[in-house]
XYZ file of C-alpha atoms in Angstrom:
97
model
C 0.000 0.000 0.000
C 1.131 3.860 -0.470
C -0.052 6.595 1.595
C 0.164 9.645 -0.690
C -0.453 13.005 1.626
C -0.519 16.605 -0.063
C -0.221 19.727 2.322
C -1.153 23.064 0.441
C -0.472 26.754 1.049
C -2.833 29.354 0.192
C -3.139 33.191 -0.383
C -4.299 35.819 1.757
C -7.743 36.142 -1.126
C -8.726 32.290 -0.347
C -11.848 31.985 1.569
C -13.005 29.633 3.724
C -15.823 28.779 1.946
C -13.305 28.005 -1.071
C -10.774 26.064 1.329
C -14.124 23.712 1.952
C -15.427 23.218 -1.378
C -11.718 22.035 -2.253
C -12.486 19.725 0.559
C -15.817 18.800 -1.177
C -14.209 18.087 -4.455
C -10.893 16.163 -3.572
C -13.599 13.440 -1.157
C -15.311 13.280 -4.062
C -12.585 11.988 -6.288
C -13.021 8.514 -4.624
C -15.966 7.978 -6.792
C -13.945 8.290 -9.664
C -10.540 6.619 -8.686
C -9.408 2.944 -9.191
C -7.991 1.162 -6.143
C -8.430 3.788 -3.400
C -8.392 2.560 -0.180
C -8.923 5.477 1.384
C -9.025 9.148 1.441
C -9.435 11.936 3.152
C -9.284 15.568 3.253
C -9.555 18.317 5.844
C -8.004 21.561 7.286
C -5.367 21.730 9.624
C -5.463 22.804 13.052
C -2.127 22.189 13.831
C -0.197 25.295 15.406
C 3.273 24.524 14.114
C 1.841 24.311 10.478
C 3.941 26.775 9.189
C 1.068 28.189 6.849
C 0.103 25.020 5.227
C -4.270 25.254 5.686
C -5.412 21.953 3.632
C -4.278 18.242 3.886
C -5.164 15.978 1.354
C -4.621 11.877 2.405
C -5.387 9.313 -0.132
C -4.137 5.450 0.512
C -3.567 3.252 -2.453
C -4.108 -0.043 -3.120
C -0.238 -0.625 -5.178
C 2.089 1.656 -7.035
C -0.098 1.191 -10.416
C -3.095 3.205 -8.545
C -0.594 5.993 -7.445
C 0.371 6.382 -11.237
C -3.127 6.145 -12.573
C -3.895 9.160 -10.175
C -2.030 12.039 -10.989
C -3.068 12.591 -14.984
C -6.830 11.068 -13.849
C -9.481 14.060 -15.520
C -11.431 14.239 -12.650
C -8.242 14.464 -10.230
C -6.568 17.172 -12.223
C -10.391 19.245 -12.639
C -9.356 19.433 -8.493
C -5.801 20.171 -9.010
C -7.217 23.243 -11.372
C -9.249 24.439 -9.298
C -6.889 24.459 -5.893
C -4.546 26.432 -8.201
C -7.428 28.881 -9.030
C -8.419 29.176 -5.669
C -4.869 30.890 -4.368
C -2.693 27.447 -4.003
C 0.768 29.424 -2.999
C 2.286 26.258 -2.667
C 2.359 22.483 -1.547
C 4.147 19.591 -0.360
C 4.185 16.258 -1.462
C 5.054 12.796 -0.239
C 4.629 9.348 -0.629
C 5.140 6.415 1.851
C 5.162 2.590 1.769
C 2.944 1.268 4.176
């Protein structure tokens, strides 16, 4: 399995409202993805997050799933629209499990 976590930065201009519909769209993706495990989205509370507002979890079944995911349609519609929303910037890793 591969945990695959996204932390993203936004502007000053994003809402809240926006920072939850982002939510709204990336829990949706599971509908649309091949061997998802899991996934999850929400915003972070923690106080030494350095600025980073939105995490984005999704667990994979293999390493094939992982690939399939990044140039999926309906995951880069969400990429899109964090970017039009403010993204500043983001970090990304991947784990074994």
């Amino acid at each position: 399995m591969i945990d695959h976590i996204v932390l993203v930065k936004f502007g000053e201009s994003t809402t809240e409202e926006q920072l939850q519909d982002v939510i709204t769209r990336f829990k949706a993706l599971k509908n649309h993805l091949s061997g998802v495990i899991d996934l999850q989205a929400g915003l972070n509370f923690s106080p030494n997050s350095q600025g980073y507002q939105l995490v984005l979890s999704v667990r994979f079944e293999n390493q094939e799933a992982l690939e399939a995911y990044g140039p999926h349609p309906e995951h880069q519609a969400v990429a899109a629209y964090i970017r039009e929303v403010g993204r500043v910037d983001s970090i990304v890793v991947d784990i074994r499990i």
